[in-house]
Coordinates of C-alpha atoms in Angstrom, one line a residue:
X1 CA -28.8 40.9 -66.0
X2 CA -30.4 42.0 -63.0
X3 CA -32.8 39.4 -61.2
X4 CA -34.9 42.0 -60.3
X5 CA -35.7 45.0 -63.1
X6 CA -34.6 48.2 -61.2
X7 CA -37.0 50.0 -62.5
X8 CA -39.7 48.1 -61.1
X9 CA -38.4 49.1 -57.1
X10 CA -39.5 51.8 -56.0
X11 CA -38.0 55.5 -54.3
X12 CA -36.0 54.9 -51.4
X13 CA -37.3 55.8 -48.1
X14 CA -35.0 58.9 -47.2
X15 CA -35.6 61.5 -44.6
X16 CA -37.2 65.1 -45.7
X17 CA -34.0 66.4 -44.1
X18 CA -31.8 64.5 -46.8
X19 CA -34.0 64.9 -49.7
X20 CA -33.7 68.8 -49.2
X21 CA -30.2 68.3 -48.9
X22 CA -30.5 67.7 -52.4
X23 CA -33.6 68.6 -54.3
X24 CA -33.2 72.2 -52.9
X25 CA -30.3 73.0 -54.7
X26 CA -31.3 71.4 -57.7
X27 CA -34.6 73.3 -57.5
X28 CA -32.4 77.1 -56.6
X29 CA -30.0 76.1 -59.5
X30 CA -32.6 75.4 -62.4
X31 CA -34.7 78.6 -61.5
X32 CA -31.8 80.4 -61.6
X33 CA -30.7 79.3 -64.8
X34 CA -34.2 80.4 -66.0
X35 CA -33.6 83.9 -64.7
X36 CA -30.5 84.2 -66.2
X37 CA -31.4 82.7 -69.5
X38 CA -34.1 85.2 -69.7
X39 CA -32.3 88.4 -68.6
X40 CA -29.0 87.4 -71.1
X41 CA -31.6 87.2 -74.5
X42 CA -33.3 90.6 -73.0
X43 CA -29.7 91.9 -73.3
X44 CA -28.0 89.7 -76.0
X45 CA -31.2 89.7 -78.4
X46 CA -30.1 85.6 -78.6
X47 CA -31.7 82.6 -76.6
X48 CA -30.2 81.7 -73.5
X49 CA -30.7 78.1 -74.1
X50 CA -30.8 76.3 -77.0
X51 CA -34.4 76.9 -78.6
X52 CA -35.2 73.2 -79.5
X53 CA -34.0 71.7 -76.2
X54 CA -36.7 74.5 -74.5
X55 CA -39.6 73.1 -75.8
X56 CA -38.0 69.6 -74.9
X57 CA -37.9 71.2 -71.3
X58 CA -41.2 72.9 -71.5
X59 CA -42.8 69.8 -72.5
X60 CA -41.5 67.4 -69.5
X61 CA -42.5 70.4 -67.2
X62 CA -45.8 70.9 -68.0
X63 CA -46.5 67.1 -68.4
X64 CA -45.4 66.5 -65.2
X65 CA -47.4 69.7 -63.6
X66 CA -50.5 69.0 -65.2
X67 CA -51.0 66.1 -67.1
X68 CA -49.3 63.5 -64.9
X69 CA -49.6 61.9 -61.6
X70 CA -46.9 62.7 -59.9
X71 CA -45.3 63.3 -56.0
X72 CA -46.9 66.7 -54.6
X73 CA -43.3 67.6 -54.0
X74 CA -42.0 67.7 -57.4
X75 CA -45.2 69.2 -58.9
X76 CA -44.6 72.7 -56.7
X77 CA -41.4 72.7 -57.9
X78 CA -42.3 71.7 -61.6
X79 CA -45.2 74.4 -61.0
X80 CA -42.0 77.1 -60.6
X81 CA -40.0 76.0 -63.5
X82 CA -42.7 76.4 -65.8
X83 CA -43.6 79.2 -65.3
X84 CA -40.1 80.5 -66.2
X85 CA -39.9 78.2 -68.9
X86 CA -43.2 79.7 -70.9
X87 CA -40.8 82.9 -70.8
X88 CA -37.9 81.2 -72.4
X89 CA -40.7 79.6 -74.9
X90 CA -41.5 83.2 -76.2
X91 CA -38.0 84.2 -76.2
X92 CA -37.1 81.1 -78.0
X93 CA -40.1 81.1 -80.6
X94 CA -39.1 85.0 -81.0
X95 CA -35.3 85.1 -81.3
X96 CA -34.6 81.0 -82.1
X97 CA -34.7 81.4 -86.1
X98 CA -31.5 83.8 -85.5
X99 CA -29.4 80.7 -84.7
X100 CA -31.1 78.9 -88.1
X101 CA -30.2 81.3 -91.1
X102 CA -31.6 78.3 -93.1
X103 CA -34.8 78.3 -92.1
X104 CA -37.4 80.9 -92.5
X105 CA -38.9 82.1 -89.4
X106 CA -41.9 80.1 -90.0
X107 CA -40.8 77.0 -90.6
X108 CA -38.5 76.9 -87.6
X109 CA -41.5 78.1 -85.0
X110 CA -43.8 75.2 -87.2
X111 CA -40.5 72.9 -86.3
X112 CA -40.4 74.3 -82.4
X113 CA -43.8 73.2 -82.2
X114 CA -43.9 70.1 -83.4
X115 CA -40.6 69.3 -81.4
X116 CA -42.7 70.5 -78.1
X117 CA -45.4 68.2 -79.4
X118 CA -43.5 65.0 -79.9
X119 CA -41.4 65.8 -76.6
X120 CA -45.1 65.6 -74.4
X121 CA -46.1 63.0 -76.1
X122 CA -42.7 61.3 -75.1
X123 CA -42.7 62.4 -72.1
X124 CA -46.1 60.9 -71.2
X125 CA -45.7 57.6 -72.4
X126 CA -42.2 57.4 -70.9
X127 CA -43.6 57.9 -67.5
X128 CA -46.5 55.4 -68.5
X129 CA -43.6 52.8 -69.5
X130 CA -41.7 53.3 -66.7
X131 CA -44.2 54.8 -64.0
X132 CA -41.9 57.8 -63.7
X133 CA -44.2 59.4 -61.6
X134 CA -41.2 62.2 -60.3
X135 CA -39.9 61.7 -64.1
X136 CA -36.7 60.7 -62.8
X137 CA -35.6 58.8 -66.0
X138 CA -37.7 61.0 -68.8
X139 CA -35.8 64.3 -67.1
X140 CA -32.1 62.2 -66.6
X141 CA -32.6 61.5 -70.8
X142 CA -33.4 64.9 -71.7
X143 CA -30.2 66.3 -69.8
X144 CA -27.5 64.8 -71.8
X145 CA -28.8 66.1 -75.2
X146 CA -29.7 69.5 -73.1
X147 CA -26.2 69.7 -72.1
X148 CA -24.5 68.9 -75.5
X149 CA -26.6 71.3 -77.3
X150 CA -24.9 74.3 -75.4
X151 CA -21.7 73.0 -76.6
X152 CA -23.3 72.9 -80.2
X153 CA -25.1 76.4 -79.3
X154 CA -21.5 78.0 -78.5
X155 CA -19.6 76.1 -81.4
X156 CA -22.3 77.2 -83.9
X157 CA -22.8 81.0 -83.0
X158 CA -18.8 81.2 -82.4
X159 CA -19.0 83.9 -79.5
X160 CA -20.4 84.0 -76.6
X161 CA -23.4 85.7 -77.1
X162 CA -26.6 85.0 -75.2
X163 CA -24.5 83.7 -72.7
X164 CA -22.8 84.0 -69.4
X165 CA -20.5 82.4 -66.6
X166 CA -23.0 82.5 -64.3
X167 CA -25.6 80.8 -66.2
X168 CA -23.3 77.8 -67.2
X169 CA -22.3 77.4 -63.6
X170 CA -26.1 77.6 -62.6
X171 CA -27.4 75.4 -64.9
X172 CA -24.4 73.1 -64.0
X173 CA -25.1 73.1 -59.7
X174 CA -28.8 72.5 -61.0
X175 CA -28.3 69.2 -62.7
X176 CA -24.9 67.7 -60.6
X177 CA -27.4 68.1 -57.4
X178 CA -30.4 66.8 -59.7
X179 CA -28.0 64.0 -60.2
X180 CA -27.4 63.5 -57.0
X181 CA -30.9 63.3 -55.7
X182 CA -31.6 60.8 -58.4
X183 CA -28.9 58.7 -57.0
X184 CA -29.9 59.1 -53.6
X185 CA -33.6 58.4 -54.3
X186 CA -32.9 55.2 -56.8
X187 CA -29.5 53.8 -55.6
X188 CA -30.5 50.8 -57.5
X189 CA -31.2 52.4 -60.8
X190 CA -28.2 51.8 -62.9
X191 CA -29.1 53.6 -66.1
X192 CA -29.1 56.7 -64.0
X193 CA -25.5 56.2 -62.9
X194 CA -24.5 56.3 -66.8
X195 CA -26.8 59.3 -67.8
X196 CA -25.9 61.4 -64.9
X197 CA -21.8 61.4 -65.5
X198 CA -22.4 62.1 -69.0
X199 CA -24.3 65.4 -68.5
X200 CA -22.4 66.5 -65.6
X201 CA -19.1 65.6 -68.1
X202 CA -21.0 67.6 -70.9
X203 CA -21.5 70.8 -68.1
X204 CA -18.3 70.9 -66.9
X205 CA -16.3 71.3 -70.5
X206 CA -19.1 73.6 -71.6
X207 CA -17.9 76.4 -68.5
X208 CA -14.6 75.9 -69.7
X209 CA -15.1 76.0 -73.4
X210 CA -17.0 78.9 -72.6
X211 CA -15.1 80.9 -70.3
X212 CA -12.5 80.3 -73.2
X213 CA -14.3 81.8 -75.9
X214 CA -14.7 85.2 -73.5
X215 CA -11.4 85.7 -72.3
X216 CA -10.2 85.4 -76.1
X217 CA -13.2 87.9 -76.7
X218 CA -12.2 89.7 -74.2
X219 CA -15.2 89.8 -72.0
X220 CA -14.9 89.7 -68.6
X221 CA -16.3 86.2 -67.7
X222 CA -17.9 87.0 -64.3
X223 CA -18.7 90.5 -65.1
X224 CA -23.1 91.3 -65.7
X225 CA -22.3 93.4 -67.8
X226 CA -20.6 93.0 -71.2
X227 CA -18.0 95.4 -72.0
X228 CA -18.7 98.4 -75.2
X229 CA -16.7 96.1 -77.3
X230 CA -16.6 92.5 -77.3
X231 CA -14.9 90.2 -80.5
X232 CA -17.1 88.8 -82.3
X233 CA -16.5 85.6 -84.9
X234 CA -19.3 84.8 -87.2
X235 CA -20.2 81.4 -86.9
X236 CA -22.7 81.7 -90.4
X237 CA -20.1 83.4 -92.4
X238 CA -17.6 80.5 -91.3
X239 CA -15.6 83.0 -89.0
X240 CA -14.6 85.1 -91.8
X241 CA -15.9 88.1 -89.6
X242 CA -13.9 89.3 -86.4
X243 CA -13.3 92.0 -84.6
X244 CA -15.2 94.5 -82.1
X245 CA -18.9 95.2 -82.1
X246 CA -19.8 98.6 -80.6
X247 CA -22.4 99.0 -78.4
X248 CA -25.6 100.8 -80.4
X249 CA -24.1 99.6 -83.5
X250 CA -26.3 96.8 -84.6
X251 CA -25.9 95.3 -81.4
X252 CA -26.7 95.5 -77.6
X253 CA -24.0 94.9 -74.7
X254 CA -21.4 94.6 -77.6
X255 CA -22.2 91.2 -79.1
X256 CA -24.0 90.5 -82.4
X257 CA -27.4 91.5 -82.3
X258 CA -28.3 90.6 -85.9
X259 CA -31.5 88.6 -87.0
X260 CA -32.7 86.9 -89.8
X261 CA -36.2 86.7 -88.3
X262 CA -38.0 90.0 -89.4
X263 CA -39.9 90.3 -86.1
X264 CA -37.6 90.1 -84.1

């Protein structure tokens, strides 16, 4: 047991030069994610990331751009995220019930919300509990359930739809260098040395079950564009449906484009 509760000392006192070392990339890698979470549902007609876990995101965003006190630093680039993030939001409250057949499009966006709810509320007290004031330890927590949900996301849907290489190696430079400015910043926070290893772990066999699943597709895995005709397994029907999905049949950049929400 530690004499001292590492949580109770404070940031270390690092030079702008080495902070940006780190926080820059882990700033360029989340937005980009963003981007390419939002252009991949535009042309999938799925969510990018995994619609529960984005009002999780949401939630720690916005807490800690508006609600909290917090550095000035990491509010401009909290500001940045969630922005972005309010579009994944509607994307996710739009095209999320498409990944729940079993619940009606009303109950899951009644569910989304009281997830994004809970998650604030969380996210508040957490930095209360543990003056977070960067949220450090309320973001570190969020990312290992983040990054096993793509896992779930890709197992569940069984292709590779509303997905691409170059998000999962975005989203995957954005939290290793998140990581590493957590451990530059709190050397002597040890919970942070277990939480970041375990996303990171989670990231790195999500590019390669991924990159799997679109060369078995046959999909390109660092082409933009999808090709007319990707294979496509069913993951509802318990994969008892395979084979290619034309372009402008049903679906859009040859993956499957169907939805069980009516207003979608």
């Amino acid at each position: 047991m530690s004499q001292v509760a590492p949580v109770t000392v404070g940031a270390a006192d690092v030079s702008d030069a080495l902070f940006w070392t780190f926080a820059g990339p882990t700033a360029a890698g989340w937005l980009l994610t963003y981007v390419l979470a939002i252009r991949q549902a535009f042309v999938d007609r799925r969510v990018g990331i995994p619609a529960y876990l984005v009002a999780v995101n949401f939630a720690w965003e916005f807490s800690l751009t508006f609600v909290l006190e917090q550095t000035p630093t990491q509010r401009q680039i909290n500001f940045l995220w969630v922005l972005f993030n309010a579009v994944l939001l509607y994307q996710a409250l739009r095209l999320g019930p498409r990944d729940y057949p079993g619940l009606s499009p009303r109950v899951f966006r009644w569910s989304l919300v009281g997830v994004l709810v809970w998650a604030s509320a969380v996210v508040v007290a957490g930095a209360n509990e543990f003056h977070d004031r960067d949220g450090m330890y309320t973001g570190m927590i969020i990312q290992v359930p983040l990054s096993a949900s793509f896992l779930l996301m890709l197992k569940r849907r069984g292709s590779s739809a509303g997905q691409s290489m170059h998000l999962a190696v975005a989203k995957l430079v954005g939290s290793l260098f998140a990581g590493l400015t957590a451990f530059v910043l709190y050397p002597s926070h040890h919970l942070l040395q277990v939480l970041v290893p375990t996303y990171v772990a989670l990231d790195i066999v999500y590019v390669v079950m991924l990159r799997r699943t679109m060369r078995r597709e046959g999909r390109p895995p660092w082409a933009l564009r999808a090709p007319t005709a990707v294979p496509v397994t069913s993951a509802v029907s318990g994969g008892a449906r395979s084979g290619p999905t034309p372009s402008g049949s049903g679906g859009r950049g040859g993956v499957d484009a169907r939805s069980d929400d009516p207003g979608a």
